[in-house]
Short mmCIF file of C-alpha atoms and ligand atoms in Angstrom, two decimals:
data_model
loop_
_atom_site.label_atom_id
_atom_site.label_comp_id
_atom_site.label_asym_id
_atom_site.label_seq_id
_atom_site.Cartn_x
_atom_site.Cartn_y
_atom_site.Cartn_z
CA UNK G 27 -27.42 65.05 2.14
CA UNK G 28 -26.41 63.87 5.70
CA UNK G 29 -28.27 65.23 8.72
CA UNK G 30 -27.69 66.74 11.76
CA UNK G 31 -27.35 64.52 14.67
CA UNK G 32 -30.12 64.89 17.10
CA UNK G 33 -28.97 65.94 20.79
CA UNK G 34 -31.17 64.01 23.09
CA UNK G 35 -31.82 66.33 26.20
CA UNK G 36 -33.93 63.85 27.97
CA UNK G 37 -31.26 60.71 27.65
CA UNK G 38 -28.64 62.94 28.99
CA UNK G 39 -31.19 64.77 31.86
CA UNK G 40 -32.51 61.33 32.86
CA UNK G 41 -28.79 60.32 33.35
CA UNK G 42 -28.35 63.60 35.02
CA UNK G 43 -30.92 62.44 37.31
CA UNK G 44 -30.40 59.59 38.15
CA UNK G 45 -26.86 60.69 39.13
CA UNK G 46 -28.21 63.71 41.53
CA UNK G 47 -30.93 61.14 42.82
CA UNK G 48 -28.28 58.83 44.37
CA UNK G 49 -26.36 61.65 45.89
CA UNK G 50 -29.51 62.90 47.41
CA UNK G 51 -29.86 59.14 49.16
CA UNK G 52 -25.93 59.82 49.87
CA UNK G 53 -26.34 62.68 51.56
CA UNK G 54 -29.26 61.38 53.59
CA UNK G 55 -27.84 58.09 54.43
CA UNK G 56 -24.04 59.71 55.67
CA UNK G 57 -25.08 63.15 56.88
CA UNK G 58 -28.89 62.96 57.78
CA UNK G 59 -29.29 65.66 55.02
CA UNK G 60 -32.36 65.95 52.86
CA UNK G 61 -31.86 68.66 50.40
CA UNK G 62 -34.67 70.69 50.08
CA UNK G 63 -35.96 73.38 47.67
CA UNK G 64 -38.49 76.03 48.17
CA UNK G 65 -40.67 77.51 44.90
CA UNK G 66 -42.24 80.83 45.04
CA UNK G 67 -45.23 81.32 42.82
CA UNK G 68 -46.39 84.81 43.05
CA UNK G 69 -50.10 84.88 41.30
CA UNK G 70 -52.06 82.06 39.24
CA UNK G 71 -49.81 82.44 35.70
CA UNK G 72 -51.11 78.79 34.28
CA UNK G 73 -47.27 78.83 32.28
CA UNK G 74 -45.64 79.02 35.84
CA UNK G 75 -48.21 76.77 37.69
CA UNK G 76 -46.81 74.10 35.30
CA UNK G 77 -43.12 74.76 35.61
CA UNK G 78 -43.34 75.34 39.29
CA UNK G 79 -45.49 71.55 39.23
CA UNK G 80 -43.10 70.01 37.07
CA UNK G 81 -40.50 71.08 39.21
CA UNK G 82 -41.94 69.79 42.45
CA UNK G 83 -42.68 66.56 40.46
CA UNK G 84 -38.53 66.18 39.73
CA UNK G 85 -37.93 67.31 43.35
CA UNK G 86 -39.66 63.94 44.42
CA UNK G 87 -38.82 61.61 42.25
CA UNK G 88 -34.84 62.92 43.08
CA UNK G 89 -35.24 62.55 46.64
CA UNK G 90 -35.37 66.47 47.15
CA UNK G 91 -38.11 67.87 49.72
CA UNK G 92 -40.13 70.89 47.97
CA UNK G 93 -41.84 73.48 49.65
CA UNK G 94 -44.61 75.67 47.54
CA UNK G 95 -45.87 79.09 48.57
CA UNK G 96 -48.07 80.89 47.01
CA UNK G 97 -48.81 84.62 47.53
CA UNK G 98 -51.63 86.03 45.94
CA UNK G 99 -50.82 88.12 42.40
CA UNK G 100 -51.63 91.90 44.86
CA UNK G 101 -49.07 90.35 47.98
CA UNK G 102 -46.84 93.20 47.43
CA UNK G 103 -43.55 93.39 47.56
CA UNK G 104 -43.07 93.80 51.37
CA UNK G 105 -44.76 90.35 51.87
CA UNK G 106 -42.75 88.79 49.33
CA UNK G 107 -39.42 90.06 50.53
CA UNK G 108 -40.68 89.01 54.34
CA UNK G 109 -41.24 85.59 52.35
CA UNK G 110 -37.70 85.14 50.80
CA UNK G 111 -36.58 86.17 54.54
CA UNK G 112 -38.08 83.36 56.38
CA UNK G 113 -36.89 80.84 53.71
CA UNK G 114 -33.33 82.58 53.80
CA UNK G 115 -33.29 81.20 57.81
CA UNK G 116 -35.10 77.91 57.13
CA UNK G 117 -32.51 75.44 57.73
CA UNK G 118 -34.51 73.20 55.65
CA UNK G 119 -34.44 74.80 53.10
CA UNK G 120 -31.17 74.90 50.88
CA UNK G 121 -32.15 76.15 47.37
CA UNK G 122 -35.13 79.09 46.83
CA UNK G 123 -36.62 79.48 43.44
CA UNK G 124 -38.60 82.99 42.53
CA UNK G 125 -40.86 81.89 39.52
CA UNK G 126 -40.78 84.65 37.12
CA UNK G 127 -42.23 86.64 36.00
CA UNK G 128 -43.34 88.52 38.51
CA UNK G 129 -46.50 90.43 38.88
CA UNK G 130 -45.85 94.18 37.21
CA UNK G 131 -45.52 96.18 39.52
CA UNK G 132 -43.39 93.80 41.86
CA UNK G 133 -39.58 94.74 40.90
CA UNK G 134 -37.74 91.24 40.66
CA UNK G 135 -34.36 92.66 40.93
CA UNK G 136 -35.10 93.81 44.39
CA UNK G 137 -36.92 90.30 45.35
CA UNK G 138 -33.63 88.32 43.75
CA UNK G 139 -31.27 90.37 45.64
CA UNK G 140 -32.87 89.77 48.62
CA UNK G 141 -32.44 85.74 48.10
CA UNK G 142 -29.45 84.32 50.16
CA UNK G 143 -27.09 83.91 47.15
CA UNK G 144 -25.90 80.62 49.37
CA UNK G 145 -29.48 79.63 48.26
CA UNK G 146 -29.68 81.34 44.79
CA UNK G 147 -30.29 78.06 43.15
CA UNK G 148 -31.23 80.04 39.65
CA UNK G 149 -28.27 81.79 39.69
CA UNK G 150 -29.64 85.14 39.12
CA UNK G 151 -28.50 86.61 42.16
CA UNK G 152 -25.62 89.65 41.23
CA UNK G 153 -22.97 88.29 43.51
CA UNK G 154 -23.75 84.52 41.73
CA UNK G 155 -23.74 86.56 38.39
CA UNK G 156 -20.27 87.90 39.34
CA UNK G 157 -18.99 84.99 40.36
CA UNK G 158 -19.53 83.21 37.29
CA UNK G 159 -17.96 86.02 35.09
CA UNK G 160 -15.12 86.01 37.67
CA UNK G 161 -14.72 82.22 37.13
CA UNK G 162 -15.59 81.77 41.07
CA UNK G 163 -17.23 78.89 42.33
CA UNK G 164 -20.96 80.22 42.66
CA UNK G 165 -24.50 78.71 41.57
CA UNK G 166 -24.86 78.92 37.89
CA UNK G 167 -27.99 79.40 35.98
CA UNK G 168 -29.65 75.99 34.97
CA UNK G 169 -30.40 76.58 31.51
CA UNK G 170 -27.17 77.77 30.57
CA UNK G 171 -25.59 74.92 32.25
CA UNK G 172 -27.71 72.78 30.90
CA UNK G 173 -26.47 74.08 27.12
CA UNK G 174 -23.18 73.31 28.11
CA UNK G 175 -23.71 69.84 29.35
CA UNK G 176 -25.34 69.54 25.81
CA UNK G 177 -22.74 70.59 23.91
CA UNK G 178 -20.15 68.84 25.84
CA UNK G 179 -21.82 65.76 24.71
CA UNK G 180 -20.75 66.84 21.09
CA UNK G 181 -17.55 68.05 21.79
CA UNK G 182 -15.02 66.96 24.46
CA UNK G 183 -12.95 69.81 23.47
CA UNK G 184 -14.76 73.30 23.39
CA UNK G 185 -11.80 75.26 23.40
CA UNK G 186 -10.73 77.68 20.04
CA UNK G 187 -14.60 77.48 18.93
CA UNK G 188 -16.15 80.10 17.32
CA UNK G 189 -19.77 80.29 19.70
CA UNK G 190 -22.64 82.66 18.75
CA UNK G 191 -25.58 83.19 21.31
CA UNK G 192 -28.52 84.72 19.50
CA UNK G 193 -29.99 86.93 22.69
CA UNK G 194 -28.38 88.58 25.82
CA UNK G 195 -31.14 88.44 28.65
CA UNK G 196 -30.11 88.54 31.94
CA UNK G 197 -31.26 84.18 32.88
CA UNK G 198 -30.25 82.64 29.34
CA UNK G 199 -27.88 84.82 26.73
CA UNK G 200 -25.46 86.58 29.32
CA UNK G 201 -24.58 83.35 31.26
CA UNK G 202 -24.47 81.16 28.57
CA UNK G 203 -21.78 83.87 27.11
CA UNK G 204 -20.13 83.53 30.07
CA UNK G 205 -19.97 79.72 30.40
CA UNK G 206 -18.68 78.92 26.59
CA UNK G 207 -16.01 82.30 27.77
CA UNK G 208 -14.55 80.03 30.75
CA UNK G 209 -15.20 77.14 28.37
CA UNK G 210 -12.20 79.10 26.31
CA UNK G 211 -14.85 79.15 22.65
CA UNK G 212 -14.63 83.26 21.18
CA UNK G 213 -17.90 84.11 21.60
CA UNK G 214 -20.30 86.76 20.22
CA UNK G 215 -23.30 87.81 21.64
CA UNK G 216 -25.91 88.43 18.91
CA UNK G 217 -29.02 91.01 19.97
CA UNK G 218 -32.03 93.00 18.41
CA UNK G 219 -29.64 95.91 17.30
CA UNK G 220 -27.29 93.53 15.63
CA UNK G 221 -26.47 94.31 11.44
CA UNK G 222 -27.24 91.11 9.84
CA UNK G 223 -27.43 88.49 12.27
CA UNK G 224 -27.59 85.30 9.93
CA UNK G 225 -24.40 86.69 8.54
CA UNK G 226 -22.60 87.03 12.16
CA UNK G 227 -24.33 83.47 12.84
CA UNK G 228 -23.12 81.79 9.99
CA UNK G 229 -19.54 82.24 11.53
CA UNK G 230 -20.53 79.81 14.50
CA UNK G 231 -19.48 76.23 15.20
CA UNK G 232 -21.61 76.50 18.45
CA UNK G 233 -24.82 78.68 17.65
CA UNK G 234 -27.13 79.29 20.74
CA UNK G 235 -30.45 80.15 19.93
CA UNK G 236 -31.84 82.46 22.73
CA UNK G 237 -34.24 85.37 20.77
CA UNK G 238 -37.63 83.69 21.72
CA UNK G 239 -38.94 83.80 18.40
CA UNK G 240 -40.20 80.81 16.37
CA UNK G 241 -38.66 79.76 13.76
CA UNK G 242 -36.29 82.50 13.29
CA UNK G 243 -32.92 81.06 12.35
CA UNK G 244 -33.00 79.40 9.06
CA UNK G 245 -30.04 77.49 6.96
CA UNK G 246 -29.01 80.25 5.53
CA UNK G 247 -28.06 81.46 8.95
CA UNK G 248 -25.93 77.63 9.52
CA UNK G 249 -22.47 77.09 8.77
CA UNK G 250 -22.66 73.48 6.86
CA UNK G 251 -21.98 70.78 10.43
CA UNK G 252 -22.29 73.68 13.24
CA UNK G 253 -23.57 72.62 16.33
CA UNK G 254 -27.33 74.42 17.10
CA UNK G 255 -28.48 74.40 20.43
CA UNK G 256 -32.63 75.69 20.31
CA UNK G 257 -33.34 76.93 23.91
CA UNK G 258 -37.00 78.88 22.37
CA UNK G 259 -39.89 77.86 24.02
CA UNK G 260 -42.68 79.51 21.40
CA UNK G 261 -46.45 78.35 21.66
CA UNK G 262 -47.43 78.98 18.01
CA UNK G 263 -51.17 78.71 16.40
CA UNK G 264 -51.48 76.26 13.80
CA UNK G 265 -54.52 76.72 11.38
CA UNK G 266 -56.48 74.33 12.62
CA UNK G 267 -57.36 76.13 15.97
CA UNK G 268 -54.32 73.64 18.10
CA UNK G 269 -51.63 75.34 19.42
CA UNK G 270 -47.76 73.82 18.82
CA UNK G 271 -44.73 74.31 20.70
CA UNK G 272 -42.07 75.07 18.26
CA UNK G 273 -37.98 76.71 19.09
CA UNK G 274 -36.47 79.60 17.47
CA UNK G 275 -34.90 77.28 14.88
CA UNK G 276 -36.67 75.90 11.74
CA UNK G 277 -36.15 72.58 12.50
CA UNK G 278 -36.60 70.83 9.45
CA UNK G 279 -34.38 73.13 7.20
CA UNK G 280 -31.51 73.44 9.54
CA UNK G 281 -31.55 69.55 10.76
CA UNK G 282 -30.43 68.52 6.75
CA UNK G 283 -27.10 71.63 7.45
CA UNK G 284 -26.01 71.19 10.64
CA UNK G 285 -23.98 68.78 12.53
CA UNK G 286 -25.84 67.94 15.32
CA UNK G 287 -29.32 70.07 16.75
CA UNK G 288 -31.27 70.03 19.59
CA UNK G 289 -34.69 69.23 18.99
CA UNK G 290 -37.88 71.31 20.85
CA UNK G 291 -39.41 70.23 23.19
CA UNK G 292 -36.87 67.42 23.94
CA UNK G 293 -33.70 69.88 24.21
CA UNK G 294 -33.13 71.98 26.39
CA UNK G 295 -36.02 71.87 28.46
CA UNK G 296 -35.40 68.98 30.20
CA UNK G 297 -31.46 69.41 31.07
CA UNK G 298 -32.58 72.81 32.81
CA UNK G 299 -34.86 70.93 35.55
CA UNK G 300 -31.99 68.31 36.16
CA UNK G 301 -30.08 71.06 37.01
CA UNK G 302 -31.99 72.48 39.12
CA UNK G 303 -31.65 69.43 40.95
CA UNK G 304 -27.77 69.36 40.80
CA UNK G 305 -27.89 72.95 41.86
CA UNK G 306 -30.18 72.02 45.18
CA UNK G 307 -27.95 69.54 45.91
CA UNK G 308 -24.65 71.38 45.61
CA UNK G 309 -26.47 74.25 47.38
CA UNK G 310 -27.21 72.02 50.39
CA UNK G 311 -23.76 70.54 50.18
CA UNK G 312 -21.89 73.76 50.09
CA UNK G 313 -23.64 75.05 52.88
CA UNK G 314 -22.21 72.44 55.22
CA UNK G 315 -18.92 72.54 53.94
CA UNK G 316 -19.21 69.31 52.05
CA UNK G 317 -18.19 68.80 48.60
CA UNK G 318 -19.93 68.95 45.63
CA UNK G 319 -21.72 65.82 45.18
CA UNK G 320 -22.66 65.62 41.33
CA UNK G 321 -19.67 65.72 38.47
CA UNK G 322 -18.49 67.13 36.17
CA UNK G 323 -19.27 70.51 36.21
CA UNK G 324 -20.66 72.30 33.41
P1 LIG D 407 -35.79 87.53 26.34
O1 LIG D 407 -35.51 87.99 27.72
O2 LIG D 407 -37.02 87.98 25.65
O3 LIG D 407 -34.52 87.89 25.43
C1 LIG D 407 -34.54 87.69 24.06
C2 LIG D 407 -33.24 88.16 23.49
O4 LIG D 407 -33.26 87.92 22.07
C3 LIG D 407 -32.96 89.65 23.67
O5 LIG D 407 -31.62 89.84 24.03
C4 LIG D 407 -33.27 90.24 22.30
O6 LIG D 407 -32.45 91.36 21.96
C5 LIG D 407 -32.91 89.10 21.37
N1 LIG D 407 -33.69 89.16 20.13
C6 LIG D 407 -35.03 89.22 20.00
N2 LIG D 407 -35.37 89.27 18.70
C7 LIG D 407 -34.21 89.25 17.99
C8 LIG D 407 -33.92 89.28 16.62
N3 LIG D 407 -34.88 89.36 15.69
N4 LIG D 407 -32.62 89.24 16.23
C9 LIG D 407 -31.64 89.17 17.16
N5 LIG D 407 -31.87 89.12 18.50
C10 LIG D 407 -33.15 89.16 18.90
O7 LIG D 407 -35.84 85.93 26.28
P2 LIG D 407 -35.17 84.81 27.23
O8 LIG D 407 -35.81 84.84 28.56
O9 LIG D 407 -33.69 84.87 27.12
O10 LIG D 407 -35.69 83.49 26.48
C11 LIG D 407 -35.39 83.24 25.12
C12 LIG D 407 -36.16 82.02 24.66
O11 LIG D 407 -35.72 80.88 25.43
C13 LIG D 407 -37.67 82.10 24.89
O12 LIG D 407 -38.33 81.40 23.85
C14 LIG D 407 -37.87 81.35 26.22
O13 LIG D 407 -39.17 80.80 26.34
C15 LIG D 407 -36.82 80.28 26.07
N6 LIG D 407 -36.34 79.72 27.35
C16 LIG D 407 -36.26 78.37 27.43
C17 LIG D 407 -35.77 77.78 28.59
C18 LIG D 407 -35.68 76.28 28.67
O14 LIG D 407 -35.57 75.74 29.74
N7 LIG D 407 -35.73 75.58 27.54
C19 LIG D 407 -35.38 78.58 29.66
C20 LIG D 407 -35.45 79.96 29.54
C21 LIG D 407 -35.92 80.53 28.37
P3 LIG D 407 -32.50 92.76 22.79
O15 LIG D 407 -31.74 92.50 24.05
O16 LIG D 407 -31.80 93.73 21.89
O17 LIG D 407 -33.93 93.07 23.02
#
């Protein structure tokens, strides 16, 4: 039986990269610019401690100043909204990143909406959201983007494709939807209330997996050489007492059915934090009225 081709997320972030690292040195060398992006970690979560280190770790090695703050988990949301303020008017600041998810009681919607959406480098801001479903220039989500830098790697031609997205949350499903829409695929938008979902998936050439939970889509859910993007992040427990990071596709089974998979970790993850970069960049481009420094577009 042949197998799937593997999608290497980290080749094609690294190039990524490397790309948005020497427009960075660019943009300081012509306009005295150093892009900078501020992270806001409300609480001690250890999950978002790491993502919010990794990111500041990328942010370096790209040339990109970060700036950390920290609130305490009780700041409340007056602080944190007098937070995203100040950073709105730092002029050093170009990109601001709200780690979720937030402490309960702390509504995000009304601590996204307060972001500059010139700054909204996650894309999660409604006026970005409408943008992107308008087909406006605006800052698109990284993960999504990131999916369709992947999949453009496969296929040079996305157009007439029959796309499934297994999950419609707000920061991966809906603007991935919206991406492979402009990207002119027929897309269907798969979700917890959907009758039979392998048999809706099965229709896909493109099937994004976006449910968060491990292991779910199996070959019988894989039309033979689809494309099968894995965006789940799952810690599982293995019997031995270790702990495993596994995606919301079996792996194994699927890999010897489909055309060409993403594995996890290795996938996804890593395109998302390149563009994060690309987005800080364009951010601190597009707010001088210079233009965008890292092609092509998603
Ligand atoms: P989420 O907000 O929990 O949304 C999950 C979606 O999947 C919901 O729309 C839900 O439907 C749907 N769903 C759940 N169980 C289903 C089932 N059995 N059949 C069909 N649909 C089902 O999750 P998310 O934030 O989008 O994240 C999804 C996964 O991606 C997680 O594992 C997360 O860790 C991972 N992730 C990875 C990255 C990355 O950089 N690699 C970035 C973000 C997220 P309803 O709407 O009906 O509830």
């Amino acid at each position: 039986m042949v197998q799937a081709s593997l999608i290497d997320g980290r080749a094609i972030a690294a190039g990524l990269r490397q790309r948005v690292a020497e427009a960075a040195a660019r943009l300081r060398q012509s306009h005295h610019v150093t892009a900078g992006l501020a992270a806001v970690l409300v609480g001690d979560d250890p999950a978002s401690q790491v993502y919010v280190r990794s990111k500041a770790r990328a942010c370096t090695e790209a040339g990109i100043a970060s700036f950390e703050h920290r609130p305490p988990a009780d700041a409340g949301l007056a602080a944190i909204l007098a937070l995203v303020d100040r950073l709105n008017r730092d002029d050093r600041v170009d990109a601001i990143l709200v780690q979720l998810p937030l402490p309960a009681g702390v509504d995000a919607r009304q601590v996204i909406a307060a972001i500059d959406p010139a700054k909204d480098v996650d894309g999660f801001h409604p006026v970005n959201v409408g943008r992107l479903w308008r087909g406006e220039p605006g800052l698109v989500p990284c993960t999504p983007q990131g999916i369709l830098l992947l999949l453009r790697s496969v296929h040079q031609d996305l157009a007439g494709a029959e796309a499934v997205v297994l999950g419609r949350s707000q920061i991966v499903g809906r603007p991935t939807a919206a991406l492979l829409l402009a990207a002119d695929c027929t897309v269907t938008l798969v979700h917890s209330k959907t009758r039979d979902a392998a048999a809706v998936s099965r229709r896909a050439d493109i099937l994004v997996a976006a449910a968060g939970r491990p292991a779910m889509v199996g070959p019988d859910w894989i039309r033979p050489g689809a494309t099968v993007i894995d965006v789940g992040i799952n810690r599982i427990a293995l019997a031995d007492g270790r702990r495993r990071l596994v995606g919301d596709v079996d792996f194994d089974a699927v890999h010897a059915i489909a055309g060409a998979i993403t594995p996890v970790p290795g996938g996804v993850g890593p395109i998302t934090i390149a563009c994060l970069l690309r987005n800080t960049l364009m951010a601190a481009c597009r707010r001088r009225g210079l233009p965008d420094p890292v092609q092509p577009a998603a």
